[in-house]
Amino acid sequence: LAPAVLLLRSKRPNRVSSWMLLNGVIGFIVLLVIDVMVIVSSRSPEKILVTIEGRALLIFTLWLFPTLLGSLTYLLPVVLGHGPSSTKEFAETLNQGWRWRIFILPTASVFLLLPSMFHPLGDALTIFELGLFLSLTVRAILHGSKSSIAF
């Protein structure tokens, strides 16, 4: 972790993809800490398995979704863009609202860590973030296909 901390101290991430990947790394560390706490507190393998299975959506919101969305936000403009200007427009569309979007999945994770009556809020925030990403992606693809047809 020392190289990552030194890098963050010298240069802050400046794109949504970087922040989402950072969220994924931090989420992975949090998941490891939670797993260690579960293993230490209950020595029974059945209890450990039930506890980890019950936290499946938490695994998605803390680690998998931030990593996947960060990677796709970086890679989709490169793969689907038709040249430098189209790639830049595609990336700008995907980066819309990124300064508040990077907090949606961690907030959903907090609701999933709370008692079960708060889990629907975490579920709703997770679905909202995924829907927002998909809508921005479709919008960027449609806008890109209109631009490429015009040439």
Short mmCIF file of C-alpha atoms in Angstrom, two decimals:
data_model
loop_
_atom_site.label_atom_id
_atom_site.label_comp_id
_atom_site.label_asym_id
_atom_site.label_seq_id
_atom_site.Cartn_x
_atom_site.Cartn_y
_atom_site.Cartn_z
CA LEU A 1 0.00 0.00 0.00
CA ALA A 2 2.93 2.35 0.50
CA PRO A 3 3.48 3.01 -3.25
CA ALA A 4 -0.22 3.80 -3.71
CA VAL A 5 -0.21 6.22 -0.78
CA LEU A 6 2.92 7.94 -2.08
CA LEU A 7 1.37 8.26 -5.53
CA LEU A 8 -1.84 9.73 -4.11
CA ARG A 9 0.15 12.24 -2.08
CA SER A 10 2.03 13.44 -5.16
CA LYS A 11 -0.79 13.34 -7.73
CA ARG A 12 -4.53 13.30 -7.15
CA PRO A 13 -6.80 11.46 -9.59
CA ASN A 14 -8.47 13.88 -11.99
CA ARG A 15 -10.95 11.68 -13.91
CA VAL A 16 -13.94 9.63 -12.93
CA SER A 17 -12.23 6.42 -14.03
CA SER A 18 -9.32 7.05 -11.66
CA TRP A 19 -11.60 7.87 -8.75
CA MET A 20 -13.80 4.84 -9.37
CA LEU A 21 -10.76 2.54 -9.48
CA LEU A 22 -9.56 4.16 -6.24
CA ASN A 23 -13.01 3.48 -4.76
CA GLY A 24 -12.65 -0.15 -5.84
CA VAL A 25 -9.24 -0.51 -4.19
CA ILE A 26 -10.46 1.05 -0.95
CA GLY A 27 -13.59 -1.12 -1.09
CA PHE A 28 -11.46 -4.24 -1.54
CA ILE A 29 -9.43 -3.32 1.55
CA VAL A 30 -12.65 -2.73 3.53
CA LEU A 31 -13.98 -6.11 2.39
CA LEU A 32 -10.78 -7.82 3.52
CA VAL A 33 -11.08 -6.17 6.95
CA ILE A 34 -14.74 -7.24 7.22
CA ASP A 35 -13.86 -10.81 6.23
CA VAL A 36 -11.06 -10.99 8.79
CA MET A 37 -13.44 -9.69 11.48
CA VAL A 38 -16.03 -12.34 10.52
CA ILE A 39 -13.45 -15.13 10.55
CA VAL A 40 -12.02 -14.05 13.91
CA SER A 41 -15.43 -13.56 15.54
CA SER A 42 -16.96 -16.88 14.41
CA ARG A 43 -14.80 -19.91 14.05
CA SER A 44 -17.52 -22.06 12.48
CA PRO A 45 -17.14 -22.44 8.67
CA GLU A 46 -20.93 -22.54 8.23
CA LYS A 47 -21.37 -19.17 9.96
CA ILE A 48 -18.55 -17.68 7.91
CA LEU A 49 -20.12 -18.86 4.65
CA VAL A 50 -23.60 -17.60 5.61
CA THR A 51 -22.20 -14.22 6.61
CA ILE A 52 -20.22 -13.80 3.41
CA GLU A 53 -23.15 -14.95 1.23
CA GLY A 54 -25.38 -12.42 2.97
CA ARG A 55 -22.99 -9.65 1.98
CA ALA A 56 -22.91 -10.39 -1.76
CA LEU A 57 -24.36 -7.02 -2.81
CA LEU A 58 -21.90 -5.31 -0.49
CA ILE A 59 -19.09 -7.04 -2.38
CA PHE A 60 -20.53 -5.72 -5.63
CA THR A 61 -20.97 -2.13 -4.39
CA LEU A 62 -17.64 -1.89 -2.60
CA TRP A 63 -15.35 -3.62 -5.08
CA LEU A 64 -16.81 -5.02 -8.30
CA PHE A 65 -19.00 -2.15 -9.54
CA PRO A 66 -16.50 0.67 -8.87
CA THR A 67 -13.74 -1.32 -10.57
CA LEU A 68 -15.93 -2.27 -13.52
CA LEU A 69 -17.40 1.21 -14.00
CA GLY A 70 -14.00 2.86 -13.66
CA SER A 71 -12.47 0.53 -16.22
CA LEU A 72 -15.35 0.92 -18.65
CA THR A 73 -15.34 4.70 -18.27
CA TYR A 74 -11.70 4.69 -19.32
CA LEU A 75 -11.90 2.02 -22.04
CA LEU A 76 -15.23 2.66 -23.79
CA PRO A 77 -14.23 6.00 -25.35
CA VAL A 78 -11.04 4.44 -26.68
CA VAL A 79 -12.76 1.36 -28.10
CA LEU A 80 -15.94 2.98 -29.45
CA GLY A 81 -14.55 6.37 -30.42
CA HIS A 82 -13.97 7.03 -34.12
CA GLY A 83 -10.91 9.24 -33.88
CA PRO A 84 -9.55 11.76 -31.39
CA SER A 85 -12.45 14.23 -31.44
CA SER A 86 -15.10 11.52 -31.15
CA THR A 87 -13.16 9.84 -28.35
CA LYS A 88 -12.97 13.13 -26.47
CA GLU A 89 -16.72 13.76 -26.87
CA PHE A 90 -17.49 10.20 -25.76
CA ALA A 91 -15.31 10.61 -22.66
CA GLU A 92 -16.90 13.97 -21.83
CA THR A 93 -20.35 12.41 -22.01
CA LEU A 94 -19.35 9.55 -19.71
CA ASN A 95 -17.69 11.96 -17.27
CA GLN A 96 -20.77 14.13 -16.78
CA GLY A 97 -21.51 14.69 -13.11
CA TRP A 98 -18.51 12.64 -12.00
CA ARG A 99 -17.76 14.80 -8.96
CA TRP A 100 -20.91 13.57 -7.22
CA ARG A 101 -21.27 10.21 -9.01
CA ILE A 102 -18.14 8.85 -7.32
CA PHE A 103 -19.92 9.01 -3.94
CA ILE A 104 -23.04 7.03 -4.91
CA LEU A 105 -21.63 3.49 -4.56
CA PRO A 106 -19.73 4.16 -1.30
CA THR A 107 -22.93 5.68 0.12
CA ALA A 108 -24.88 2.60 -1.02
CA SER A 109 -22.28 0.45 0.73
CA VAL A 110 -22.80 2.34 3.98
CA PHE A 111 -26.54 1.64 3.80
CA LEU A 112 -25.78 -2.04 3.15
CA LEU A 113 -23.57 -2.18 6.25
CA LEU A 114 -26.37 -0.80 8.43
CA PRO A 115 -29.24 -2.97 9.75
CA SER A 116 -31.47 -4.63 7.16
CA MET A 117 -34.15 -1.92 7.20
CA PHE A 118 -31.64 0.37 5.39
CA HIS A 119 -30.71 -2.19 2.72
CA PRO A 120 -33.43 -1.06 0.25
CA LEU A 121 -31.78 2.39 0.20
CA GLY A 122 -28.44 0.80 -0.64
CA ASP A 123 -30.08 -1.32 -3.32
CA ALA A 124 -31.80 1.73 -4.83
CA LEU A 125 -28.58 3.77 -4.90
CA THR A 126 -26.71 0.89 -6.54
CA ILE A 127 -29.38 0.49 -9.21
CA PHE A 128 -29.44 4.27 -9.70
CA GLU A 129 -25.67 4.40 -10.29
CA LEU A 130 -25.74 1.49 -12.74
CA GLY A 131 -28.71 2.99 -14.58
CA LEU A 132 -27.00 6.36 -14.72
CA PHE A 133 -23.85 4.82 -16.17
CA LEU A 134 -25.83 2.82 -18.73
CA SER A 135 -27.87 5.86 -19.78
CA LEU A 136 -24.72 7.96 -20.22
CA THR A 137 -23.13 5.15 -22.23
CA VAL A 138 -26.16 4.77 -24.52
CA ARG A 139 -26.30 8.56 -24.95
CA ALA A 140 -22.61 8.68 -25.86
CA ILE A 141 -22.97 5.77 -28.30
CA LEU A 142 -26.01 7.33 -29.99
CA HIS A 143 -24.30 10.71 -30.18
CA GLY A 144 -21.17 9.08 -31.59
CA SER A 145 -23.12 7.16 -34.24
CA LYS A 146 -24.86 10.38 -35.36
CA SER A 147 -21.48 12.12 -35.61
CA SER A 148 -19.93 9.30 -37.63
CA ILE A 149 -22.90 9.18 -40.03
CA ALA A 150 -22.56 12.91 -40.73
CA PHE A 151 -19.07 12.39 -42.16
#
